[in-house]
Coordinates of C-alpha atoms in Angstrom, one line a residue:
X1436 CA 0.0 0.0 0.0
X1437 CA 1.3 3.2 -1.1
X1438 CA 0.0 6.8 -0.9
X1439 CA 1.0 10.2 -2.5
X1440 CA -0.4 13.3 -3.1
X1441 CA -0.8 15.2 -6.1
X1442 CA 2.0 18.4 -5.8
X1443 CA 0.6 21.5 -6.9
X1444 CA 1.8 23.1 -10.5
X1445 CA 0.5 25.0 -13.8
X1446 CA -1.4 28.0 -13.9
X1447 CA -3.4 27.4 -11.0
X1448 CA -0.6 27.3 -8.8
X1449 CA 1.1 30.5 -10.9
X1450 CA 0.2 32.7 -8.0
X1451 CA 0.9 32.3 -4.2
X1452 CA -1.4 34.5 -3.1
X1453 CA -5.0 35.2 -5.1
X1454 CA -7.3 38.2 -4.6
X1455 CA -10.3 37.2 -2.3
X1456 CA -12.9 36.7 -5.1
X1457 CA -10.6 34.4 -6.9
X1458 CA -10.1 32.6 -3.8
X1459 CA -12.0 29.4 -3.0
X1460 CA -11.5 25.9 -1.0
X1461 CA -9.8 23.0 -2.5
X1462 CA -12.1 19.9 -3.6
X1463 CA -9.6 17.6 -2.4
X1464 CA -10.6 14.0 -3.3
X1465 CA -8.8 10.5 -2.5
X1466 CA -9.1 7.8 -4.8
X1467 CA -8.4 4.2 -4.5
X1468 CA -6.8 1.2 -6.5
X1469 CA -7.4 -2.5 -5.2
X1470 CA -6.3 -5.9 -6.1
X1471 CA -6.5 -9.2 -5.7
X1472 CA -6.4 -12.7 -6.2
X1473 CA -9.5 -14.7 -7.1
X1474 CA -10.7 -18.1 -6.8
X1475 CA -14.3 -20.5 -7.2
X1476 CA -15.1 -19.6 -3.7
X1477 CA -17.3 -16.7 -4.9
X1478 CA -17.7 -15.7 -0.8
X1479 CA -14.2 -15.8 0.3
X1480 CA -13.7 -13.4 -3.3
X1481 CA -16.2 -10.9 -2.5
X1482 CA -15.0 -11.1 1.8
X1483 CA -11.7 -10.2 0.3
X1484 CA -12.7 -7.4 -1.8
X1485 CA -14.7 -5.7 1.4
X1486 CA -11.6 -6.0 3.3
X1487 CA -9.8 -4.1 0.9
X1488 CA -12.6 -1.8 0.6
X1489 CA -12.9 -1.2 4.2
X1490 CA -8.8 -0.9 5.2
X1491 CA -8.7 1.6 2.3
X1492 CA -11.6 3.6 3.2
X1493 CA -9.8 3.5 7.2
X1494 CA -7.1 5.3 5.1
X1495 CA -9.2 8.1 4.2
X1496 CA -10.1 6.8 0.6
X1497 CA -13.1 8.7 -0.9
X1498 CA -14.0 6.2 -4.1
X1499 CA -12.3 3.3 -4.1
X1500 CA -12.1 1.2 -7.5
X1501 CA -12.2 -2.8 -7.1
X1502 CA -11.7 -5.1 -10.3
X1503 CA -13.4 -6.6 -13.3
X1504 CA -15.5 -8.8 -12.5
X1505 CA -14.2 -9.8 -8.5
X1506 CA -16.5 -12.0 -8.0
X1507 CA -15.1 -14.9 -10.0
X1508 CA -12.3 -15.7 -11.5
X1509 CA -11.5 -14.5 -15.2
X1510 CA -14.1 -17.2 -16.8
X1511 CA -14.0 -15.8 -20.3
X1512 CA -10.8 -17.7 -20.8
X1513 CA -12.6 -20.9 -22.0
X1514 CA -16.1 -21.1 -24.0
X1515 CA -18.3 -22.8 -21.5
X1516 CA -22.5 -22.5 -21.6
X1517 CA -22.7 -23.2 -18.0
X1518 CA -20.4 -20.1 -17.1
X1519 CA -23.7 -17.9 -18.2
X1520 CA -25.8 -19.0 -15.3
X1521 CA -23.1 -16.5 -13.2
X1522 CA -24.9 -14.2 -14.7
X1523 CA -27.5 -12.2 -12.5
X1524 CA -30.2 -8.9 -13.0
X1525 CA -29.1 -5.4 -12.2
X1526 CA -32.4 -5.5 -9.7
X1527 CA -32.4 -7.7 -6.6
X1528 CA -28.5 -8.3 -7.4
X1529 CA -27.5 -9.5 -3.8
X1530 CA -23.7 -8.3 -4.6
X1531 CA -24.6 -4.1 -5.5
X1532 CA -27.0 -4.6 -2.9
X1533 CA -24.0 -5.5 -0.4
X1534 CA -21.5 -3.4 -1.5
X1535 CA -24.5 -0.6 -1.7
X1536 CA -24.7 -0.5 2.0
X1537 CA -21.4 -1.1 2.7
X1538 CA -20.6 2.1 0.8
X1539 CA -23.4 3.7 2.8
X1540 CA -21.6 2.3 6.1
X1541 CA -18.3 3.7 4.9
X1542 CA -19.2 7.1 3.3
X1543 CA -17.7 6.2 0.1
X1544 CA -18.2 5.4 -3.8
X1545 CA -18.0 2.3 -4.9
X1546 CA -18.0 1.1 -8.8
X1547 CA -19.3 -2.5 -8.3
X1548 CA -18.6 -4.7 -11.5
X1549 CA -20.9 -7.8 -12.1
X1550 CA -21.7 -10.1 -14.7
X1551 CA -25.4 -9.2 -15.7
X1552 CA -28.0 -10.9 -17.5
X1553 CA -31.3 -8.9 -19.1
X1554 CA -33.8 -10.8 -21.0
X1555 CA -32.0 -13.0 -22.9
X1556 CA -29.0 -10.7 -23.3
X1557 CA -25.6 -10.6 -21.0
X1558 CA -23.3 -8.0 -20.0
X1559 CA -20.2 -7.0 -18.7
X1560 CA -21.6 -3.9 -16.3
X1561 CA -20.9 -2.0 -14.2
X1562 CA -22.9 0.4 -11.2
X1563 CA -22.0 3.1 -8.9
X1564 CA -22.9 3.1 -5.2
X1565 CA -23.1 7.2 -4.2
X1566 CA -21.7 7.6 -0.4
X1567 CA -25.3 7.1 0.6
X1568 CA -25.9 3.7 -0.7
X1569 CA -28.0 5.2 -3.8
X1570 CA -26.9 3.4 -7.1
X1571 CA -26.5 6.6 -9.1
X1572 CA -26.0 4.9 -12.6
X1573 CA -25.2 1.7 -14.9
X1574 CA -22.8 1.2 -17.6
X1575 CA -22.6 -1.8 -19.9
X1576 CA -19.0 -2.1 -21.4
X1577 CA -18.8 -0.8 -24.9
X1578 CA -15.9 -2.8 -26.6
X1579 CA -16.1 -6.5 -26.4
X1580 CA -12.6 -7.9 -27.0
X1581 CA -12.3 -11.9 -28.8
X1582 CA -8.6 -13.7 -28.5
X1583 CA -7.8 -16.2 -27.6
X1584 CA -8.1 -16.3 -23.3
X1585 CA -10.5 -13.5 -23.5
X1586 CA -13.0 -14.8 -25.4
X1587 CA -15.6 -12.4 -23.9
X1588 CA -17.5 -12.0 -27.0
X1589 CA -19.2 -15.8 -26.7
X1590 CA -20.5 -14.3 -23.2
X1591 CA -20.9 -10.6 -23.1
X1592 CA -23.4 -8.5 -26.0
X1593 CA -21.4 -4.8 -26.7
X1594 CA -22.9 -2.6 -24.3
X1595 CA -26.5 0.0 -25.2
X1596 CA -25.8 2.3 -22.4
X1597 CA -23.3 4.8 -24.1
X1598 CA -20.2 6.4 -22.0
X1599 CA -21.2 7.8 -19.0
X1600 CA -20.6 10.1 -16.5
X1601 CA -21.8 9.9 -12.4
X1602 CA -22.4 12.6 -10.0
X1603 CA -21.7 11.7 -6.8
X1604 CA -20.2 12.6 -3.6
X1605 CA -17.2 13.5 -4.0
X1606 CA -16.5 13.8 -8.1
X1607 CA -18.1 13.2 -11.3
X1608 CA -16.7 10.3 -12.5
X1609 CA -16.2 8.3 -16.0
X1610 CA -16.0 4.6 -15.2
X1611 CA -15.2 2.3 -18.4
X1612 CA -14.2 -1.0 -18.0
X1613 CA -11.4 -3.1 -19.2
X1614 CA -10.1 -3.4 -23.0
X1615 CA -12.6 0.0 -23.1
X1616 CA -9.3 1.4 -21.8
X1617 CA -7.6 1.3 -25.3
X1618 CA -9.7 3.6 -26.9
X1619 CA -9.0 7.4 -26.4
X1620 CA -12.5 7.9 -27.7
X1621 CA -14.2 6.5 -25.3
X1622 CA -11.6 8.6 -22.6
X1623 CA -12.5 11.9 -24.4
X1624 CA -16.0 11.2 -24.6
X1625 CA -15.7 11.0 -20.7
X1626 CA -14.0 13.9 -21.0
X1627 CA -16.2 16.2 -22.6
X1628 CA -19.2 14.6 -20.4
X1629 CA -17.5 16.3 -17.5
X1630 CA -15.7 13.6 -15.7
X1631 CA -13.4 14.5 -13.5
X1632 CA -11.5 11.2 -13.1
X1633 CA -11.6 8.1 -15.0
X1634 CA -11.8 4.6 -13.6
X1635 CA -10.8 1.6 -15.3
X1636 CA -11.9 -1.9 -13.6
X1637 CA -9.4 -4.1 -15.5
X1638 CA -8.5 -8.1 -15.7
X1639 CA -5.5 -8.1 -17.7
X1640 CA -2.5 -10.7 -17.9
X1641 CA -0.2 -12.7 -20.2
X1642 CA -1.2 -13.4 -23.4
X1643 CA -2.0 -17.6 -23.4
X1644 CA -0.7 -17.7 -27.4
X1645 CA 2.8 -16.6 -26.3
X1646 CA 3.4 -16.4 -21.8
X1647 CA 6.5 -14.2 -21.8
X1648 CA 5.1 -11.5 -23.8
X1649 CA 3.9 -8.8 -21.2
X1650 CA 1.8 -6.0 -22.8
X1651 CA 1.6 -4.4 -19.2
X1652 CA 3.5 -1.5 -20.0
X1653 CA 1.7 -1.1 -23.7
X1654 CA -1.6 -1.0 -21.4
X1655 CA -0.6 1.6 -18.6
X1656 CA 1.2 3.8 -21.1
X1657 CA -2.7 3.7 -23.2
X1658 CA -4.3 5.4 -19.9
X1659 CA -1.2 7.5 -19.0
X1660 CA -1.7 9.1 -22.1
X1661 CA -5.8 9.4 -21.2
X1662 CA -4.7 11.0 -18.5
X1663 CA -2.3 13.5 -20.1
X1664 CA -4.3 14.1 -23.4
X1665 CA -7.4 15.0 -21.4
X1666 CA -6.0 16.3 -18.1
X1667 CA -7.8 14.3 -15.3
X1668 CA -6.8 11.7 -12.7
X1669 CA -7.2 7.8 -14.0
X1670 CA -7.2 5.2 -11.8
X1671 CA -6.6 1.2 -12.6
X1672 CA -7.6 -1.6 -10.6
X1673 CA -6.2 -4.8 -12.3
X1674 CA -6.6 -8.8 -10.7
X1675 CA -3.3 -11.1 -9.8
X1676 CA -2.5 -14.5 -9.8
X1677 CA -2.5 -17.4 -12.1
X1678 CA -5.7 -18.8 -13.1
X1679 CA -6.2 -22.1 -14.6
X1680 CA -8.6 -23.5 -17.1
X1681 CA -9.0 -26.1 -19.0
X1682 CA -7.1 -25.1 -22.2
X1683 CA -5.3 -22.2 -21.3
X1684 CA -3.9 -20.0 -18.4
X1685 CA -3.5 -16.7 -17.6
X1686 CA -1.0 -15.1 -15.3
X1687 CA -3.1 -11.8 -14.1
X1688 CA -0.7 -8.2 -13.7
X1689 CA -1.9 -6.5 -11.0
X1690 CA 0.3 -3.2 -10.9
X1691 CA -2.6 -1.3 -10.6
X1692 CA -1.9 2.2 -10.8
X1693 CA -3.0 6.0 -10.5
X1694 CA -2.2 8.1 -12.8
X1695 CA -1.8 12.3 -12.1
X1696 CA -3.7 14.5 -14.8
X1697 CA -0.3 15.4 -16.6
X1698 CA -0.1 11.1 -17.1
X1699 CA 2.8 10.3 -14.8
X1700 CA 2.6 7.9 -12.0
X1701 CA 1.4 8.8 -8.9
X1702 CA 2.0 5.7 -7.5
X1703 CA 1.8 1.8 -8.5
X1704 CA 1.0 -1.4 -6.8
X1705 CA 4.0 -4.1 -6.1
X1706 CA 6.4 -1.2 -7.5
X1707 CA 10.0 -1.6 -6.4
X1708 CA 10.0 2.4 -6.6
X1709 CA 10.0 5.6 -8.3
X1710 CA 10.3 5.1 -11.9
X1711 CA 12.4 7.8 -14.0
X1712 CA 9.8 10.7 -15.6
X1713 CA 6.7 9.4 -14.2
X1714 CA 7.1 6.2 -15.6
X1715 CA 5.7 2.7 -14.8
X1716 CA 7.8 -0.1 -13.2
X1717 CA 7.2 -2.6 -16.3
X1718 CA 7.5 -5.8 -13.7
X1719 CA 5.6 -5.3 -10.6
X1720 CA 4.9 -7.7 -7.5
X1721 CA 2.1 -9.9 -7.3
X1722 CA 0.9 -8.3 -3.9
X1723 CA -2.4 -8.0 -2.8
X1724 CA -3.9 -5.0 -1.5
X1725 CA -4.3 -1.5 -2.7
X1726 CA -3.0 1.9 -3.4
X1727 CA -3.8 6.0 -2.6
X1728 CA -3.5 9.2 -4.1
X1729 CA -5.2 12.4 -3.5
X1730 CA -6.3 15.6 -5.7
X1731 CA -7.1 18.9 -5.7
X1732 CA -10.1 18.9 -8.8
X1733 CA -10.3 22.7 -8.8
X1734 CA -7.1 23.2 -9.3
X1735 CA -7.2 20.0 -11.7
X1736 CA -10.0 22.2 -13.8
X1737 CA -8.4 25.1 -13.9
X1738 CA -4.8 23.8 -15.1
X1739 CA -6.9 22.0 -17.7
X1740 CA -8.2 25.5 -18.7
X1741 CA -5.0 26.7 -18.6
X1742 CA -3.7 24.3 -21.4
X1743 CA -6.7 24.9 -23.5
X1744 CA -6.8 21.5 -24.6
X1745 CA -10.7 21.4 -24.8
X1746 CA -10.8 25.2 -25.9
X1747 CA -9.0 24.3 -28.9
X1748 CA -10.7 21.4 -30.0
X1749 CA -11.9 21.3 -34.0
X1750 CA -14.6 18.8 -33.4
X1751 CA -15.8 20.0 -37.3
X1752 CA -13.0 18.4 -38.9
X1753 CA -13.2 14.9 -36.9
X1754 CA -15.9 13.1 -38.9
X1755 CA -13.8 10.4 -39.7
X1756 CA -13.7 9.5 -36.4
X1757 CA -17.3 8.6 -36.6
X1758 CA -16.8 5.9 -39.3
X1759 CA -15.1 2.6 -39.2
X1760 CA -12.9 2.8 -42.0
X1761 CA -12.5 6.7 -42.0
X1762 CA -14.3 6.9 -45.2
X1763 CA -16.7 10.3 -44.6
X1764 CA -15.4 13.4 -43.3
X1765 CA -17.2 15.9 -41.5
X1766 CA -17.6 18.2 -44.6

């Protein structure tokens, strides 16, 4: 467990000393990273993930961010019909219920990912459990990825519900989920929705077609650069362990992370220590557990002004964007 907060730079830190109506408190928020091991004792899986929520909330976490899919392990690994009856409604779902009140015990926001199943269609979703217990919103990932050991395309339908954004608490937040993370559309979209930091519940690990290939470093350099291109906080919660299957394995990560809003590393589970210009340790411990960092949003907002990143946007000449193949343009 590690903790660091976010120094104060840019334009919003330009002056020492501000005339009184520029003046105004800091909306200082602390956000959480967990991880974990998980097994086929579904109860021992989610008792683990409420200790984790509950020692980081004691450490004066505000939203803490568990993984994709904690409840189980990594099933999508294999093709297997019986793997759907995990599957369970968004209403009367005993797991958001739990973790609802136990965000309403703690006084914090909980993302709670779940496998869910809607008619005779099945998602990889998500909800968000305000401070109060209230379940402010539900996303359904967008981008459904097919290789082999994530074969989540036999299970999960692409998601209907659009990028969001939730008010709560302490911050608007963007919660995607997983290989969502790879696309700085999705980030952006976030972005311009008004998120104010951007939460990825991940399960990512070696690649079953060839085990010493580590595309770690390829992932948290994608999200660093979400965080820099758009100027807010992201936060990565990724399992651990190796988890077995039939026909293939996968070694999980972790080295879950938080990234500042100029994309460096705040600070990284299992690191062996400060990486050189904000960098990521490329071969972190398999610990479980979770990690801190803390930010000032106004002053996040206003260096974000500063750059005029979103002031200088030409969103009239990115029509290819809107296409699959790039063929129309926006004239």
């Amino acid at each position: 467990m590690a903790e660091q907060q976010q120094q104060r730079s840019g334009p919003a830190a330009a002056a020492a000393e501000l005339p009184a109506p520029l003046q105004s408190a800091p909306r200082f928020v602390k956000v959480a990273a967990t991880q974990m091991a998980c097994s086929w004792d579904t109860e021992a899986n989610v008792k683990k993930a409420e200790d984790l929520v509950r020692a980081a909330a004691a450490d004066g976490a505000n939203i803490i961010l568990l993984q994709e899919l904690f409840e189980t392990p990594y099933f999508c690994q294999e093709q297997k019909q019986e793997y759907y009856r995990l599957a369970q409604p968004l209403e009367g779902n005993l797991l958001i219920q739990r973790f609802a009140k136990l965000a309403a015990e703690l006084h914090v926001v909980l993302p709670i990912s779940f496998f869910e199943r809607a008619g005779n269609a099945y998602f990889n979703s998500l909800v968000v459990a305000d401070a109060d217990g209230s379940i402010v919103g539900h996303y359904r990932k967008s981008h459904i990825p097919d290789g082999p050991g994530y074969q989540e395309k036999f299970y999960f339908s692409p998601g209907d519900t659009g990028v969001k954004v939730f008010k709560t608490r302490y911050a608007d937040i963007g919660v995607l989920i997983c290989w969502d993370q790879w696309f700085p559309e999705a980030a952006r979209c976030a972005a311009l929705l008004g998120a104010e930091v951007l939460f990825y519940p991940t399960a990512i690990g070696s690649e079953p077609p060839n085990p010493s290939y580590s595309s770690y470093p390829h992932w948290a350099r994608v999200m660093q650069g979400h965080a820099g291109a758009n100027m807010l906080p992201v936060v990565a919660s990724n399992r651990i362990g190796k988890e077995r299957f039939e026909n293939s394995d996968i070694t999980f990560y972790g080295g879950s992370f938080i990234a500042g809003p100029t994309g460096e590393i705040v600070v990284q589970a299992g690191s062996s220590g400060q990486q050189p210009n904000g960098g990521i340790d490329p071969e972190p411990a398999q610990q479980e557990g979770y990690v801190l960092a803390g930010f000032d949003l106004d002053e996040c907002r206003m260096n974000r002004a500063g750059w005029g990143m979103f002031r200088d946007r030409r969103p009239d000449l990115y029509g290819a964007i809107t296409t699959l193949d790039g063929s129309r343009n926006a004239r």
